[in-house]
Short mmCIF file of C-alpha atoms in Angstrom, two decimals:
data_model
loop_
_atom_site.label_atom_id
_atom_site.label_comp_id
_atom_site.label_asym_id
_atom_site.label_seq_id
_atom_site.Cartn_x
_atom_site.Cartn_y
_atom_site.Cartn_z
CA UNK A 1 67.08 -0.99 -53.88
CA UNK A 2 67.38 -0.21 -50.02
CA UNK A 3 68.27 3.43 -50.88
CA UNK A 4 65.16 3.73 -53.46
CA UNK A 5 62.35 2.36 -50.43
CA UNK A 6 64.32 4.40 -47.80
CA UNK A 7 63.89 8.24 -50.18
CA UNK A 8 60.49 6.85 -50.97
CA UNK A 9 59.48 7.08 -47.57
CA UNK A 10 61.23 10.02 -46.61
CA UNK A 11 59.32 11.77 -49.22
CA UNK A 12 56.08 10.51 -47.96
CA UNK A 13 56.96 11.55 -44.62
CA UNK A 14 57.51 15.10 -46.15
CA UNK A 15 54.58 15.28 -47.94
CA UNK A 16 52.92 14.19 -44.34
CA UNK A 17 54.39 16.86 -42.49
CA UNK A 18 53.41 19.80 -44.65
CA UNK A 19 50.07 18.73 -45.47
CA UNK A 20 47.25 20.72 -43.78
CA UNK A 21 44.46 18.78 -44.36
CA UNK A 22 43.99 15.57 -41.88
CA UNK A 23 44.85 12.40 -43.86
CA UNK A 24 41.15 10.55 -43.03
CA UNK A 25 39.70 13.55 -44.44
CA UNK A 26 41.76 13.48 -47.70
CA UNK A 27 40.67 9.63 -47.97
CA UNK A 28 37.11 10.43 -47.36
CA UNK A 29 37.24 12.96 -50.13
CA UNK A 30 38.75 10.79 -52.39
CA UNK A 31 36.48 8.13 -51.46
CA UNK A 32 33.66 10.45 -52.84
CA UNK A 33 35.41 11.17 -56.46
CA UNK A 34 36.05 7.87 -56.96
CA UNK A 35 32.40 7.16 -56.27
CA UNK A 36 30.72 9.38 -58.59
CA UNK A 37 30.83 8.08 -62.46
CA UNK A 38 33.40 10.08 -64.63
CA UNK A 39 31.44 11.00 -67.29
CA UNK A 40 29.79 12.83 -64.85
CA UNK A 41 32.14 15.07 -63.90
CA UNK A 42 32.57 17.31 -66.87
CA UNK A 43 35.41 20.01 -67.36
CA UNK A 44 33.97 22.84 -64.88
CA UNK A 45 32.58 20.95 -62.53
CA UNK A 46 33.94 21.44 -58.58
CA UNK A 47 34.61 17.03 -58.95
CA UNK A 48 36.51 17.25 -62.08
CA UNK A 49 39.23 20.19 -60.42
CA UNK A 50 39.62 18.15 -57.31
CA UNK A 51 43.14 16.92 -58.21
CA UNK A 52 44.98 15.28 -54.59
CA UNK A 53 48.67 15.79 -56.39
CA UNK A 54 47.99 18.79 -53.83
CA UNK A 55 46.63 19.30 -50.59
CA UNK A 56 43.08 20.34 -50.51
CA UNK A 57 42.80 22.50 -47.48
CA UNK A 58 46.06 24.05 -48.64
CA UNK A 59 44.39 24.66 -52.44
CA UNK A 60 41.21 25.71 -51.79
CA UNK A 61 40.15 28.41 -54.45
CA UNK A 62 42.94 27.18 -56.35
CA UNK A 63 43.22 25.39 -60.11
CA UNK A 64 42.57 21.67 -58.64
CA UNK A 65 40.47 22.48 -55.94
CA UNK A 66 38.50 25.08 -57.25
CA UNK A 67 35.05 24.73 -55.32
CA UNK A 68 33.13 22.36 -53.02
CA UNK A 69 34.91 22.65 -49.68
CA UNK A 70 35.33 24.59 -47.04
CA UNK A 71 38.22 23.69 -44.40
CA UNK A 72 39.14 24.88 -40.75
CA UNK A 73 42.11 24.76 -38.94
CA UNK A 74 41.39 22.72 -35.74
CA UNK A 75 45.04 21.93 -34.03
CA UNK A 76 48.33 23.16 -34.76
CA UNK A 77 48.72 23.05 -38.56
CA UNK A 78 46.28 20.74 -39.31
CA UNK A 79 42.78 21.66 -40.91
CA UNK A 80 39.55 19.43 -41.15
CA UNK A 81 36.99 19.70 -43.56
CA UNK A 82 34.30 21.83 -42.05
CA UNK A 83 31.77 22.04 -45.22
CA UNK A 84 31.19 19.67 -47.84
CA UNK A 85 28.80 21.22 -50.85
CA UNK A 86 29.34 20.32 -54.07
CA UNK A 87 27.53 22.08 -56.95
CA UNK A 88 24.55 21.29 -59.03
CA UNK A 89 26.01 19.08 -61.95
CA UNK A 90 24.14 16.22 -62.19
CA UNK A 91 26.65 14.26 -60.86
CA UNK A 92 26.02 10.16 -60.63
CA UNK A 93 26.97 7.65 -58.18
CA UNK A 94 26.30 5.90 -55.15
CA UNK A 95 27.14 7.53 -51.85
CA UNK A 96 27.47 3.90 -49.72
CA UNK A 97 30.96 3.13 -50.82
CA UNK A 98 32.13 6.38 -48.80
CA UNK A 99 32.80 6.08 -45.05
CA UNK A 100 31.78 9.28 -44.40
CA UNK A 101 34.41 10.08 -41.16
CA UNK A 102 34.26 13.52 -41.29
CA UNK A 103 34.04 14.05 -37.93
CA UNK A 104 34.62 17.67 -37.96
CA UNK A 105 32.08 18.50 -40.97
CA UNK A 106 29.27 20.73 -40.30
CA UNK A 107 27.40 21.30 -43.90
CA UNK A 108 26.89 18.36 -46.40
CA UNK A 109 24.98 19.37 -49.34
CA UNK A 110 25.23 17.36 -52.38
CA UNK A 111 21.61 18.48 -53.41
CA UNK A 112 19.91 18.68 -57.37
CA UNK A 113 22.09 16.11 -58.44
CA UNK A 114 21.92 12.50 -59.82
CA UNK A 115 23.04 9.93 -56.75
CA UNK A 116 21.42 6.56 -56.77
CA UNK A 117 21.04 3.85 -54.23
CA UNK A 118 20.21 3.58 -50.50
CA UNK A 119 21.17 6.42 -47.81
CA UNK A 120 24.23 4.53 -46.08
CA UNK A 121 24.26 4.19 -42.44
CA UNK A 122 28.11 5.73 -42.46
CA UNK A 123 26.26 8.81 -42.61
CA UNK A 124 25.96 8.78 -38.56
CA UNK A 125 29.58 9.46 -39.01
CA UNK A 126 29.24 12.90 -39.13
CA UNK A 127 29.11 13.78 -35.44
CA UNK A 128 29.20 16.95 -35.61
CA UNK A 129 27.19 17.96 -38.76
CA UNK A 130 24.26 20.99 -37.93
CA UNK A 131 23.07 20.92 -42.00
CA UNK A 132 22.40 17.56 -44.40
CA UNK A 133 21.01 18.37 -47.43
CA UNK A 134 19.90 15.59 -49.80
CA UNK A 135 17.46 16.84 -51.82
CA UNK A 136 16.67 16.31 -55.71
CA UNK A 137 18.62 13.05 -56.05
CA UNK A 138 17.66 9.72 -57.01
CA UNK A 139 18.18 8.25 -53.42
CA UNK A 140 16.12 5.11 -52.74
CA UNK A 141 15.12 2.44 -49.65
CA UNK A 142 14.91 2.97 -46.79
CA UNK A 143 15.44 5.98 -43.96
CA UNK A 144 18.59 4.81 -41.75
CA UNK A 145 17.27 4.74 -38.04
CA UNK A 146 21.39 5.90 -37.28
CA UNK A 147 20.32 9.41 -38.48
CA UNK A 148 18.88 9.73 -35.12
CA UNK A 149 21.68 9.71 -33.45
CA UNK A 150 23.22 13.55 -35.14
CA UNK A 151 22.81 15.07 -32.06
CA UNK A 152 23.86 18.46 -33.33
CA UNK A 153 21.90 18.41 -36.55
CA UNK A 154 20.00 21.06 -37.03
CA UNK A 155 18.45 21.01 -40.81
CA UNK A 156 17.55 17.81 -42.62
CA UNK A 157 16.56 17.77 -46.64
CA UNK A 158 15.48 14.22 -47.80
CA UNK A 159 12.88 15.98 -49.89
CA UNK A 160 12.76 14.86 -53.89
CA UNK A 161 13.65 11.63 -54.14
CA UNK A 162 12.83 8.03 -53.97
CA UNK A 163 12.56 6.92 -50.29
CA UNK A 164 10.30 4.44 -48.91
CA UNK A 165 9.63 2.53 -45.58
CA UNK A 166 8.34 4.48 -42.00
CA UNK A 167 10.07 7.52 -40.73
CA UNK A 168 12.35 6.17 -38.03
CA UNK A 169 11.23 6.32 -34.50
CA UNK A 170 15.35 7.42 -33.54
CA UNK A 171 14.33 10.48 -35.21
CA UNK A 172 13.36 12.03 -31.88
CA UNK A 173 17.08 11.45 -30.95
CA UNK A 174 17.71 14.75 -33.05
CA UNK A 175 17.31 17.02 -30.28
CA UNK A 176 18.73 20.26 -32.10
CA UNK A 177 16.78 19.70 -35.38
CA UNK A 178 15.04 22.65 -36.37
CA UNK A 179 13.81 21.64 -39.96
CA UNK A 180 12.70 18.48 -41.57
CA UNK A 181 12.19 18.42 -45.33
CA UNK A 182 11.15 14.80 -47.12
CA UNK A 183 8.53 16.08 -49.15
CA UNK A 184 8.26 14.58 -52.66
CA UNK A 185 9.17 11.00 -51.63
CA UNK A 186 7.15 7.62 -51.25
CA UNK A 187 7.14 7.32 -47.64
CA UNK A 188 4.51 5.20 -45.82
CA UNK A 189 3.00 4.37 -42.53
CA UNK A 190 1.42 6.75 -39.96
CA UNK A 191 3.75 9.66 -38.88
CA UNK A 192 5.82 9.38 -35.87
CA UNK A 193 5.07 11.34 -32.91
CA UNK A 194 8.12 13.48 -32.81
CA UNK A 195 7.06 15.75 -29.45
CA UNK A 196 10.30 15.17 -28.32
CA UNK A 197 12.61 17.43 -30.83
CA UNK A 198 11.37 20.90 -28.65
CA UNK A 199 13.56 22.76 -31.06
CA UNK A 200 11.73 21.71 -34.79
CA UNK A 201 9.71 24.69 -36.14
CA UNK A 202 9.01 23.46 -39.51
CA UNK A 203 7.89 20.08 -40.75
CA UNK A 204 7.47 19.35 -44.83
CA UNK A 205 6.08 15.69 -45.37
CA UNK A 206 3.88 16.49 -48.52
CA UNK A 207 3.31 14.30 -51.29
CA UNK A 208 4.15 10.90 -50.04
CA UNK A 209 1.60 7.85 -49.03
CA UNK A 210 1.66 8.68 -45.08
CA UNK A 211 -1.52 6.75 -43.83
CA UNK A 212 -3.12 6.92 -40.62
CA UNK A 213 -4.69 9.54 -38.67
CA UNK A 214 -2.25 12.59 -37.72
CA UNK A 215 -0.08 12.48 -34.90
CA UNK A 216 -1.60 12.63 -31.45
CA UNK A 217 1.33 15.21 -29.98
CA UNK A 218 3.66 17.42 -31.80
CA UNK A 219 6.89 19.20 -31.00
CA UNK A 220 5.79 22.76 -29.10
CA UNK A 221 7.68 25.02 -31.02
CA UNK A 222 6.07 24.11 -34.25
CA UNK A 223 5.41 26.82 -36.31
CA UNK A 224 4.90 25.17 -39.89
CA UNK A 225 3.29 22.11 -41.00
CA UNK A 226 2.68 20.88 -44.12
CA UNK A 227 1.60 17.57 -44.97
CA UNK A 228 -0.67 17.89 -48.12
CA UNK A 229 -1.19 14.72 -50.70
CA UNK A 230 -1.15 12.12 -48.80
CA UNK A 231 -3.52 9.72 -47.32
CA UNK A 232 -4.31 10.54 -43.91
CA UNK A 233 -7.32 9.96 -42.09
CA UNK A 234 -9.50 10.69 -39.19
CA UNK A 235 -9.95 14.73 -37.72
CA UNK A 236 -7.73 17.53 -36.78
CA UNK A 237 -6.42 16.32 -33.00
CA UNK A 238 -6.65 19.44 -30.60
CA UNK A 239 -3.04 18.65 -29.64
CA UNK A 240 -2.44 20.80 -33.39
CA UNK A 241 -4.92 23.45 -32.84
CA UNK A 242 -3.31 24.05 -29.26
CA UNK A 243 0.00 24.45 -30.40
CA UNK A 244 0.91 28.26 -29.50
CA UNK A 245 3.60 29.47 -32.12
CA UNK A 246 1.81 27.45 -35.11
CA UNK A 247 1.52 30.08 -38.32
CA UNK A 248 0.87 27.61 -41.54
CA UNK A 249 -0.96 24.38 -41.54
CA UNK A 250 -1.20 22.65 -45.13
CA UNK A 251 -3.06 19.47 -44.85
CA UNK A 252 -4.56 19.43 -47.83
CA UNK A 253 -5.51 16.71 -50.52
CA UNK A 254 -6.04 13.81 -47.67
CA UNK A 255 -8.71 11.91 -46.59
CA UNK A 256 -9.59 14.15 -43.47
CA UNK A 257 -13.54 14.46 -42.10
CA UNK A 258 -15.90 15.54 -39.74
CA UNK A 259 -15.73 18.72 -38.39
CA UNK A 260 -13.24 21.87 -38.82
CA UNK A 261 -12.86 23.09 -35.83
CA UNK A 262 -13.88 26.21 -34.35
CA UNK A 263 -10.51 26.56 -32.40
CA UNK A 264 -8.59 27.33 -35.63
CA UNK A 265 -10.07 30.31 -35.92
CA UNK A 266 -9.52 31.93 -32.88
CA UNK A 267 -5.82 30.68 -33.09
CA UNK A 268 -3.65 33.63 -31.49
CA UNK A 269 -0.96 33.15 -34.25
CA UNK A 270 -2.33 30.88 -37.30
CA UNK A 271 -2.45 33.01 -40.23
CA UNK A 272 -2.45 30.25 -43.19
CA UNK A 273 -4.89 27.28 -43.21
CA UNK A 274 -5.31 25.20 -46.23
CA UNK A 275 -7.64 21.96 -45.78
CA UNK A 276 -8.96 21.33 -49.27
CA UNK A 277 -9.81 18.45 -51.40
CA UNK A 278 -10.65 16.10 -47.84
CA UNK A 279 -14.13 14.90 -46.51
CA UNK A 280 -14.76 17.49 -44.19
CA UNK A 281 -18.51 17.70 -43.41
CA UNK A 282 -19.23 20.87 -41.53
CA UNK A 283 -17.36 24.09 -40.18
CA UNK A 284 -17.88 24.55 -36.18
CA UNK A 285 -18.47 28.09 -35.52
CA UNK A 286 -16.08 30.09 -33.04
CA UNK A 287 -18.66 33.07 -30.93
CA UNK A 288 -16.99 36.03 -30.80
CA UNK A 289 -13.89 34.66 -29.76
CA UNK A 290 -12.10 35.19 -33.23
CA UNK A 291 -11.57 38.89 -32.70
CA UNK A 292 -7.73 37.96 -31.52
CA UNK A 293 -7.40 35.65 -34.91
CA UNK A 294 -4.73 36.12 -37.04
CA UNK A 295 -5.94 34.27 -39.86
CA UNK A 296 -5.09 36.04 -43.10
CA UNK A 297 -5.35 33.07 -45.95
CA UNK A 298 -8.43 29.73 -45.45
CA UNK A 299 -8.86 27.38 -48.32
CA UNK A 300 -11.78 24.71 -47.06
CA UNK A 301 -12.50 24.59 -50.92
CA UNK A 302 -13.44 20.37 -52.69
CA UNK A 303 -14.90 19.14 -49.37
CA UNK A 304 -18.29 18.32 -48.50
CA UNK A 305 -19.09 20.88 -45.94
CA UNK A 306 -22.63 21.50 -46.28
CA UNK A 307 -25.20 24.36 -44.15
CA UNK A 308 -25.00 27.82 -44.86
CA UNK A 309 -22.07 30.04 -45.87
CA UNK A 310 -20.46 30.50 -41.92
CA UNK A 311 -21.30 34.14 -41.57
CA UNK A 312 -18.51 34.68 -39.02
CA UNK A 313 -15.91 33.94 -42.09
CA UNK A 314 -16.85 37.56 -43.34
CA UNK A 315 -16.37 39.19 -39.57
CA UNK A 316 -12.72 38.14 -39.34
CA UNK A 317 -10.21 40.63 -38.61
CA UNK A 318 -7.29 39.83 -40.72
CA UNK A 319 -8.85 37.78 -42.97
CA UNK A 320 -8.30 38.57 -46.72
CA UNK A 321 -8.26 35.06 -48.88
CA UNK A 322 -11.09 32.67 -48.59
CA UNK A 323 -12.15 29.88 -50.67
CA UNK A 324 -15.54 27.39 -49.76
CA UNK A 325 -15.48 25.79 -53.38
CA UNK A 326 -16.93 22.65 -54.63
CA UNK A 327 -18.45 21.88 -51.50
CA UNK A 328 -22.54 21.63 -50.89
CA UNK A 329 -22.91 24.87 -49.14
CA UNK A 330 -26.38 26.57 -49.97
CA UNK A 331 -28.18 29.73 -48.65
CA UNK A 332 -27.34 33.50 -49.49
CA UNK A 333 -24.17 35.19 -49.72
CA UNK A 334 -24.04 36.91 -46.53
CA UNK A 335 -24.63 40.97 -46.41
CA UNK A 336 -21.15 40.33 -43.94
CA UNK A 337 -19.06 38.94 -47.37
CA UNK A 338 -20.24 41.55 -49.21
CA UNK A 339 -19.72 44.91 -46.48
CA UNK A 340 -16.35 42.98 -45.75
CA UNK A 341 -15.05 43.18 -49.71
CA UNK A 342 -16.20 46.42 -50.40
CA UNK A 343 -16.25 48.80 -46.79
CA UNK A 344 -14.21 46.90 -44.58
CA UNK A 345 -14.03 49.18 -41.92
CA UNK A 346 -10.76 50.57 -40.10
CA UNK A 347 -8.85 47.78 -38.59
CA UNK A 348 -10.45 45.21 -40.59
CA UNK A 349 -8.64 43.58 -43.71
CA UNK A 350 -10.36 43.64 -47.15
CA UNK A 351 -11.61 40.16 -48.77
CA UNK A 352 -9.43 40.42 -51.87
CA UNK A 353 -9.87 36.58 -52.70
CA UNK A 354 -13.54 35.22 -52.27
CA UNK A 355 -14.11 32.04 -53.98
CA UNK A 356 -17.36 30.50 -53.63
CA UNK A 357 -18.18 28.17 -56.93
CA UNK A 358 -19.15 24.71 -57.30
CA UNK A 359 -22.17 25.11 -54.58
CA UNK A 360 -25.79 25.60 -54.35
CA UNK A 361 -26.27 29.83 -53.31
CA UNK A 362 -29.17 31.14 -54.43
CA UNK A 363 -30.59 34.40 -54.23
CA UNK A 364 -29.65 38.02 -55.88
CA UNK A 365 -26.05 39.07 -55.61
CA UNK A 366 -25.29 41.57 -52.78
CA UNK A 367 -25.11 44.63 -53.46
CA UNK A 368 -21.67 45.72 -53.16
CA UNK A 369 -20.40 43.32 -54.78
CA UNK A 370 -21.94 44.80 -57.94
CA UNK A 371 -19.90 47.72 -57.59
CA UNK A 372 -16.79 45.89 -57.88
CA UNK A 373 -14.32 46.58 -61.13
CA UNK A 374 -13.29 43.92 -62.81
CA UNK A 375 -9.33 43.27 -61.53
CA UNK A 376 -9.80 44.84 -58.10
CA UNK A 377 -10.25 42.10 -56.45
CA UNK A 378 -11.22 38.31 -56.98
CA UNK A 379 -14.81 37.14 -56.91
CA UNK A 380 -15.86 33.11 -57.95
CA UNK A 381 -19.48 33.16 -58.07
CA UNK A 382 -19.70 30.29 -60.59
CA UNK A 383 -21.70 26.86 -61.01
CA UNK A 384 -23.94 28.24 -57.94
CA UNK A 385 -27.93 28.87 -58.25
CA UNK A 386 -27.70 32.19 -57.86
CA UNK A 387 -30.54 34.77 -59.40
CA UNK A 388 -28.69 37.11 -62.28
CA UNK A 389 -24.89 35.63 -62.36
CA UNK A 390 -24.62 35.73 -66.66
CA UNK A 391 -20.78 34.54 -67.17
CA UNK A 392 -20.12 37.90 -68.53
CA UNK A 393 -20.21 39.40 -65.04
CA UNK A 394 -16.45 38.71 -63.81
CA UNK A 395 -17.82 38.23 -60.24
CA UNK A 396 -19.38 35.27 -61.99
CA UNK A 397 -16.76 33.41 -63.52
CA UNK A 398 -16.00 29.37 -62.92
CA UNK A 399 -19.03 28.01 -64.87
CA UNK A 400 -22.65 28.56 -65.58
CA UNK A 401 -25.03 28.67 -63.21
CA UNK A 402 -26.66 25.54 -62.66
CA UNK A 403 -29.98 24.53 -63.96
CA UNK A 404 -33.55 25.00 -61.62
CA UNK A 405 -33.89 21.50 -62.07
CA UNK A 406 -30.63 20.31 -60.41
CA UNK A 407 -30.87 23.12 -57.52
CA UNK A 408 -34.50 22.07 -56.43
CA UNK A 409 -32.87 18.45 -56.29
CA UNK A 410 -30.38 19.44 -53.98
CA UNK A 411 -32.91 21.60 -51.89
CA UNK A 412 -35.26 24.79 -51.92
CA UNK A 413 -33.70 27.63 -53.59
CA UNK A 414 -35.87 29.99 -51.66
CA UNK A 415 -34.43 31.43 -48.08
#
């Protein structure tokens, strides 16, 4: 019996010895098999080859580790497990019964699968992790304020799943993030101020129930922000508009009013700006100072901007896709539209999206624009009060005109 134990160590220990993967790493891998539901894990899946009669560093590419990993060597003969990605299979389970001490792991992605349950705080395990993505699971409660505290990560997907509660205030521990993804989730309160993270260039918070008014300070190197479908409140805080590398603002389907202001036009490096279906009221106009704009794409369409059509919109140099729908703009199409869709000029970009439905123009159509072929370009002229715009003219598709009756309501139809 003493002879059986003393071999059945000794082969332990010689298993030990050659094994190139770190044994915590092994158990953390196993860990994560034995969390995820069998019937899950069909033939051909990277979970169903992982088979630890081997060594899994020592395998890789192998019959029972065929995919999923990527490993390192770190000292001597011993490797870590530097990547962790499994692939798209729809695999189920929770992810709180693993420890997660992978201390040497630098890419997690378990993303567009099945997981369940609540983000586990063993997740601030992974020291030294630059890329987490999460997205397309089933992943419920609450966001872990211990994320905060991955120093080096530098891309976050939470995006496409179930997560509720505030986005934690510890985020603006993660001093290397770069990008922050948790669109498509049901996350509520008012958005943190996260000025801190000087390195984040691109912010995704869309479709969730964020309330509030928008942050009052925002990371510098900001370039993208989207935060459409939500429910925030209030008006656009100059803090955003001053923001110098900013190139795509999506804020779209809130509950934003008052005025748009003038200083996103004459932004030196905006070139997308999509505000529609809020409560804006008006559009401030910029002088002459929107010669430097960059603009290239506006959508203030489903407010309730009212006044004339802002004849600057059809001066702008880089400007080629506007829409003003469905607001309660009235007054002619300005000559400026027209020129600006048909003879540019050199240096100046062609309109080759002008949408202008759903309001109360009246008058003839410019000129120019009647020259227009039908595919060229895209013209909305629709559900207006203009004078001649039959449905059969393409430049006036989107609805009939509307009747004398309900344009004298709204006002005079007469410059």
């Amino acid at each position: 019996m003493g002879c059986a134990v003393f071999f059945i160590v000794l082969y332990a220990l010689f298993l030990h010895a050659h094994s190139t993967t770190h044994w915590q790493d092994i158990e953390v891998l196993k860990q994560l098999k034995n969390s995820v539901d069998p019937n899950s894990m069909s033939p051909g899946s990277c979970l169903n080859s992982w088979d630890f009669s081997v060594d899994p560093c020592d395998n890789l590419g192998g019959e029972k580790f065929t995919c999923g990993l990527r490993c390192d060597l770190v000292v001597s003969s011993v490797s870590r497990v530097t990547e962790l990605a499994l692939d798209q299979w729809n695999y189920s389970g929770s992810l709180t019964s693993v420890s997660w001490n992978l201390p040497h792991l630098q890419n997690l992605d378990i993303s567009n699968n099945a997981f369940s349950g609540s983000l586990p705080d063993s997740l601030s395990n992974l020291t030294r992790v630059q890329r987490v993505g999460l997205s397309g699971n089933s992943l419920s409660g609450s966001i872990p304020s211990s994320l905060g505290s991955l120093s080096n990560l530098e891309e976050l997907y939470l995006d496409n799943n179930f997560l509720e509660g505030e986005i934690p205030q510890s985020f603006n521990g993660l001093k290397n993030l770069k990008r922050l993804e948790f669109q498509g989730n049901q996350i509520t309160g008012e958005f943190p101020e996260l000025n801190q993270l000087i390195n984040l260039n691109f912010i995704d918070a869309s479709d969730n129930a964020i309330s509030g008014e928008l942050p009052a300070s925002y990371p510098a190197s900001l370039i993208e922000l989207a935060m459409r479908n939500n429910s925030i409140e209030g008006n656009i805080p100059a803090s955003l508009i001053g923001l110098n590398f900013i190139q795509v603002i999506d804020l779209s389907h809130n509950k934003l009013s008052g005025s748009v202001p003038a200083s996103l036009f004459t932004h030196p490096s905006l070139e997308q700006l999509t505000l529609s279906y809020n409560q804006f009221g008006s559009v401030q106009e910029p002088g002459i100072s929107f010669q430097n704009s960059q603009l290239i794409a506006a959508d203030l369409s489903n407010n309730e901007i009212r006044g004339l059509l802002p004849g600057f919109l059809g001066l702008m140099p880089t400007l080629s896709s506007l829409s003003l729908e469905n607001n309660k703009l009235s007054g002619m199409i300005p000559t400026q539209y027209a020129l600006k869709m048909v003879f540019p000029g050199e240096g100046v970009s062609q309109f080759e999206r002008l949408l202008l439905g759903g309001n109360y123009l009246f008058g003839p159509i410019p000129g120019p624009l009647l020259d227009l072929k039908a595919g060229s370009v895209r013209v909305r002229l629709g559900d207006n009060c203009l004078y001649r715009c039959p449905l059969r003219l393409f430049l006036c598709e989107g609805g009939e005109q509307k009747s004398l009756s309900e344009c004298q309501a709204f006002g005079p139809i007469i410059p």
